[in-house]
Amino acid sequence: MPESTLARNIPAADSGTGAEGRGRGAVALAVARVVLALFLGFSAFAKLTAHESAVESFDRMGWSQFAMYTIGGLEMAGAIALLIPALAAVAAIALCGLMAGASVVQLTLLDRANAIMPALLIVLLVLIARERRDRTAALVALVRGRARGSRQ
Protein backbone atom coordinates (compact mmCIF):
# COMPACT_ATOMS: atom_id res chain seq x y z
CA MET A 1 0.00 0.00 0.00
CA PRO A 2 1.45 3.38 -0.90
CA GLU A 3 2.64 5.47 2.05
CA SER A 4 0.37 8.35 1.01
CA THR A 5 -2.71 6.11 1.31
CA LEU A 6 -1.63 4.86 4.73
CA ALA A 7 -0.86 8.37 5.98
CA ARG A 8 -4.22 9.66 4.72
CA ASN A 9 -6.15 6.89 6.49
CA ILE A 10 -4.36 7.04 9.84
CA PRO A 11 -5.00 10.18 11.89
CA ALA A 12 -2.43 12.15 13.83
CA ALA A 13 -1.56 10.63 17.19
CA ASP A 14 -3.06 13.41 19.28
CA SER A 15 -6.31 12.78 21.11
CA GLY A 16 -8.05 15.92 19.99
CA THR A 17 -6.03 18.14 22.27
CA GLY A 18 -3.72 19.47 19.59
CA ALA A 19 0.08 19.44 19.58
CA GLU A 20 0.17 22.04 22.35
CA GLY A 21 -1.88 19.83 24.67
CA ARG A 22 0.41 16.85 24.16
CA GLY A 23 3.30 18.78 25.65
CA ARG A 24 6.71 17.66 26.66
CA GLY A 25 5.68 14.07 27.35
CA ALA A 26 4.93 13.42 23.69
CA VAL A 27 8.16 15.09 22.63
CA ALA A 28 10.10 13.01 25.16
CA LEU A 29 8.50 9.82 23.87
CA ALA A 30 9.27 10.79 20.26
CA VAL A 31 12.92 11.28 21.23
CA ALA A 32 12.82 8.01 23.17
CA ARG A 33 11.51 6.20 20.06
CA VAL A 34 14.49 7.42 18.04
CA VAL A 35 17.03 6.62 20.76
CA LEU A 36 15.48 3.20 21.34
CA ALA A 37 15.47 2.50 17.60
CA LEU A 38 19.17 3.37 17.42
CA PHE A 39 19.96 1.22 20.47
CA LEU A 40 18.07 -1.77 19.08
CA GLY A 41 19.51 -1.18 15.63
CA PHE A 42 23.07 -1.38 16.97
CA SER A 43 22.20 -4.48 19.00
CA ALA A 44 20.65 -6.09 15.92
CA PHE A 45 23.61 -5.12 13.76
CA ALA A 46 25.98 -6.92 16.16
CA LYS A 47 23.90 -10.09 15.85
CA LEU A 48 23.36 -9.86 12.10
CA THR A 49 27.07 -9.34 11.43
CA ALA A 50 28.04 -12.07 13.91
CA HIS A 51 30.08 -9.69 16.04
CA GLU A 52 32.39 -11.51 18.43
CA SER A 53 30.43 -10.39 21.52
CA ALA A 54 27.12 -11.60 20.09
CA VAL A 55 28.56 -14.96 19.04
CA GLU A 56 30.11 -15.39 22.50
CA SER A 57 26.80 -14.63 24.24
CA PHE A 58 24.85 -17.09 22.13
CA ASP A 59 27.54 -19.74 22.67
CA ARG A 60 27.29 -19.18 26.45
CA MET A 61 23.53 -19.74 26.22
CA GLY A 62 24.01 -22.85 24.09
CA TRP A 63 21.94 -21.33 21.29
CA SER A 64 22.66 -21.62 17.58
CA GLN A 65 23.75 -18.92 15.19
CA PHE A 66 20.34 -19.29 13.54
CA ALA A 67 18.78 -18.05 16.80
CA MET A 68 21.24 -15.14 16.86
CA TYR A 69 20.33 -14.10 13.30
CA THR A 70 16.61 -14.55 13.98
CA ILE A 71 16.68 -12.39 17.09
CA GLY A 72 18.85 -9.84 15.29
CA GLY A 73 16.35 -9.72 12.44
CA LEU A 74 13.44 -9.23 14.83
CA GLU A 75 15.30 -6.45 16.63
CA MET A 76 16.14 -4.71 13.35
CA ALA A 77 12.55 -4.97 12.10
CA GLY A 78 11.30 -3.55 15.40
CA ALA A 79 13.86 -0.73 15.36
CA ILE A 80 12.84 0.30 11.85
CA ALA A 81 9.12 0.03 12.64
CA LEU A 82 9.54 2.24 15.73
CA LEU A 83 10.56 5.03 13.36
CA ILE A 84 7.42 4.66 11.20
CA PRO A 85 4.62 6.57 12.95
CA ALA A 86 1.83 4.23 11.81
CA LEU A 87 3.73 1.16 13.03
CA ALA A 88 5.43 2.48 16.17
CA ALA A 89 2.87 1.18 18.67
CA VAL A 90 2.63 -2.25 17.06
CA ALA A 91 6.44 -2.44 17.03
CA ALA A 92 6.58 -1.38 20.69
CA ILE A 93 4.14 -4.14 21.65
CA ALA A 94 6.10 -6.77 19.70
CA LEU A 95 9.38 -5.55 21.16
CA CYS A 96 7.92 -5.91 24.68
CA GLY A 97 7.73 -9.64 24.02
CA LEU A 98 11.29 -9.72 22.75
CA MET A 99 12.54 -7.75 25.75
CA ALA A 100 10.62 -9.99 28.17
CA GLY A 101 12.45 -12.94 26.65
CA ALA A 102 15.76 -11.10 26.92
CA SER A 103 15.13 -10.38 30.58
CA VAL A 104 14.33 -14.02 31.31
CA VAL A 105 17.47 -15.13 29.42
CA GLN A 106 19.58 -12.68 31.42
CA LEU A 107 18.10 -13.99 34.68
CA THR A 108 18.46 -17.68 33.85
CA LEU A 109 21.38 -18.10 31.45
CA LEU A 110 23.60 -15.02 31.54
CA ASP A 111 24.21 -12.24 34.05
CA ARG A 112 21.37 -11.61 36.50
CA ALA A 113 22.46 -8.01 37.07
CA ASN A 114 21.88 -7.23 33.38
CA ALA A 115 18.24 -8.37 33.47
CA ILE A 116 17.14 -4.91 34.60
CA MET A 117 17.95 -3.28 31.23
CA PRO A 118 15.39 -5.17 29.12
CA ALA A 119 12.86 -4.75 31.93
CA LEU A 120 13.37 -0.96 31.84
CA LEU A 121 13.04 -0.99 28.07
CA ILE A 122 9.68 -2.74 28.45
CA VAL A 123 8.43 0.18 30.56
CA LEU A 124 9.52 2.63 27.86
CA LEU A 125 7.97 0.50 25.11
CA VAL A 126 4.66 0.31 26.98
CA LEU A 127 4.62 4.11 27.29
CA ILE A 128 5.29 4.43 23.55
CA ALA A 129 2.52 1.95 22.69
CA ARG A 130 0.09 3.72 24.99
CA GLU A 131 0.86 7.17 23.60
CA ARG A 132 0.34 5.94 20.03
CA ARG A 133 -2.76 3.82 20.68
CA ASP A 134 -5.00 6.04 18.51
CA ARG A 135 -2.85 5.28 15.48
CA THR A 136 -2.91 1.58 16.29
CA ALA A 137 -6.72 1.61 16.46
CA ALA A 138 -6.88 3.42 13.13
CA LEU A 139 -4.43 0.96 11.58
CA VAL A 140 -6.46 -2.02 12.82
CA ALA A 141 -9.66 -0.46 11.45
CA LEU A 142 -7.95 0.16 8.10
CA VAL A 143 -6.68 -3.42 7.86
CA ARG A 144 -10.05 -4.86 8.87
CA GLY A 145 -11.80 -2.69 6.30
CA ARG A 146 -9.43 -3.84 3.57
CA ALA A 147 -9.85 -7.47 4.64
CA ARG A 148 -13.65 -7.20 4.45
CA GLY A 149 -13.39 -5.50 1.09
CA SER A 150 -11.26 -8.29 -0.37
CA ARG A 151 -13.75 -10.99 0.73
CA GLN A 152 -16.69 -9.36 -1.05
Coordinates of C-alpha atoms in Angstrom, one line a residue:
M1 CA 0.0 0.0 0.0
P2 CA 1.4 3.4 -0.9
E3 CA 2.6 5.5 2.1
S4 CA 0.4 8.4 1.0
T5 CA -2.7 6.1 1.3
L6 CA -1.6 4.9 4.7
A7 CA -0.9 8.4 6.0
R8 CA -4.2 9.7 4.7
N9 CA -6.2 6.9 6.5
I10 CA -4.4 7.0 9.8
P11 CA -5.0 10.2 11.9
A12 CA -2.4 12.1 13.8
A13 CA -1.6 10.6 17.2
D14 CA -3.1 13.4 19.3
S15 CA -6.3 12.8 21.1
G16 CA -8.1 15.9 20.0
T17 CA -6.0 18.1 22.3
G18 CA -3.7 19.5 19.6
A19 CA 0.1 19.4 19.6
E20 CA 0.2 22.0 22.4
G21 CA -1.9 19.8 24.7
R22 CA 0.4 16.8 24.2
G23 CA 3.3 18.8 25.6
R24 CA 6.7 17.7 26.7
G25 CA 5.7 14.1 27.4
A26 CA 4.9 13.4 23.7
V27 CA 8.2 15.1 22.6
A28 CA 10.1 13.0 25.2
L29 CA 8.5 9.8 23.9
A30 CA 9.3 10.8 20.3
V31 CA 12.9 11.3 21.2
A32 CA 12.8 8.0 23.2
R33 CA 11.5 6.2 20.1
V34 CA 14.5 7.4 18.0
V35 CA 17.0 6.6 20.8
L36 CA 15.5 3.2 21.3
A37 CA 15.5 2.5 17.6
L38 CA 19.2 3.4 17.4
F39 CA 20.0 1.2 20.5
L40 CA 18.1 -1.8 19.1
G41 CA 19.5 -1.2 15.6
F42 CA 23.1 -1.4 17.0
S43 CA 22.2 -4.5 19.0
A44 CA 20.6 -6.1 15.9
F45 CA 23.6 -5.1 13.8
A46 CA 26.0 -6.9 16.2
K47 CA 23.9 -10.1 15.9
L48 CA 23.4 -9.9 12.1
T49 CA 27.1 -9.3 11.4
A50 CA 28.0 -12.1 13.9
H51 CA 30.1 -9.7 16.0
E52 CA 32.4 -11.5 18.4
S53 CA 30.4 -10.4 21.5
A54 CA 27.1 -11.6 20.1
V55 CA 28.6 -15.0 19.0
E56 CA 30.1 -15.4 22.5
S57 CA 26.8 -14.6 24.2
F58 CA 24.9 -17.1 22.1
D59 CA 27.5 -19.7 22.7
R60 CA 27.3 -19.2 26.4
M61 CA 23.5 -19.7 26.2
G62 CA 24.0 -22.9 24.1
W63 CA 21.9 -21.3 21.3
S64 CA 22.7 -21.6 17.6
Q65 CA 23.7 -18.9 15.2
F66 CA 20.3 -19.3 13.5
A67 CA 18.8 -18.0 16.8
M68 CA 21.2 -15.1 16.9
Y69 CA 20.3 -14.1 13.3
T70 CA 16.6 -14.6 14.0
I71 CA 16.7 -12.4 17.1
G72 CA 18.9 -9.8 15.3
G73 CA 16.3 -9.7 12.4
L74 CA 13.4 -9.2 14.8
E75 CA 15.3 -6.5 16.6
M76 CA 16.1 -4.7 13.4
A77 CA 12.6 -5.0 12.1
G78 CA 11.3 -3.6 15.4
A79 CA 13.9 -0.7 15.4
I80 CA 12.8 0.3 11.9
A81 CA 9.1 0.0 12.6
L82 CA 9.5 2.2 15.7
L83 CA 10.6 5.0 13.4
I84 CA 7.4 4.7 11.2
P85 CA 4.6 6.6 12.9
A86 CA 1.8 4.2 11.8
L87 CA 3.7 1.2 13.0
A88 CA 5.4 2.5 16.2
A89 CA 2.9 1.2 18.7
V90 CA 2.6 -2.2 17.1
A91 CA 6.4 -2.4 17.0
A92 CA 6.6 -1.4 20.7
I93 CA 4.1 -4.1 21.7
A94 CA 6.1 -6.8 19.7
L95 CA 9.4 -5.5 21.2
C96 CA 7.9 -5.9 24.7
G97 CA 7.7 -9.6 24.0
L98 CA 11.3 -9.7 22.7
M99 CA 12.5 -7.7 25.8
A100 CA 10.6 -10.0 28.2
G101 CA 12.4 -12.9 26.6
A102 CA 15.8 -11.1 26.9
S103 CA 15.1 -10.4 30.6
V104 CA 14.3 -14.0 31.3
V105 CA 17.5 -15.1 29.4
Q106 CA 19.6 -12.7 31.4
L107 CA 18.1 -14.0 34.7
T108 CA 18.5 -17.7 33.9
L109 CA 21.4 -18.1 31.5
L110 CA 23.6 -15.0 31.5
D111 CA 24.2 -12.2 34.1
R112 CA 21.4 -11.6 36.5
A113 CA 22.5 -8.0 37.1
N114 CA 21.9 -7.2 33.4
A115 CA 18.2 -8.4 33.5
I116 CA 17.1 -4.9 34.6
M117 CA 18.0 -3.3 31.2
P118 CA 15.4 -5.2 29.1
A119 CA 12.9 -4.7 31.9
L120 CA 13.4 -1.0 31.8
L121 CA 13.0 -1.0 28.1
I122 CA 9.7 -2.7 28.5
V123 CA 8.4 0.2 30.6
L124 CA 9.5 2.6 27.9
L125 CA 8.0 0.5 25.1
V126 CA 4.7 0.3 27.0
L127 CA 4.6 4.1 27.3
I128 CA 5.3 4.4 23.5
A129 CA 2.5 2.0 22.7
R130 CA 0.1 3.7 25.0
E131 CA 0.9 7.2 23.6
R132 CA 0.3 5.9 20.0
R133 CA -2.8 3.8 20.7
D134 CA -5.0 6.0 18.5
R135 CA -2.9 5.3 15.5
T136 CA -2.9 1.6 16.3
A137 CA -6.7 1.6 16.5
A138 CA -6.9 3.4 13.1
L139 CA -4.4 1.0 11.6
V140 CA -6.5 -2.0 12.8
A141 CA -9.7 -0.5 11.4
L142 CA -8.0 0.2 8.1
V143 CA -6.7 -3.4 7.9
R144 CA -10.1 -4.9 8.9
G145 CA -11.8 -2.7 6.3
R146 CA -9.4 -3.8 3.6
A147 CA -9.8 -7.5 4.6
R148 CA -13.6 -7.2 4.4
G149 CA -13.4 -5.5 1.1
S150 CA -11.3 -8.3 -0.4
R151 CA -13.8 -11.0 0.7
Q152 CA -16.7 -9.4 -1.0

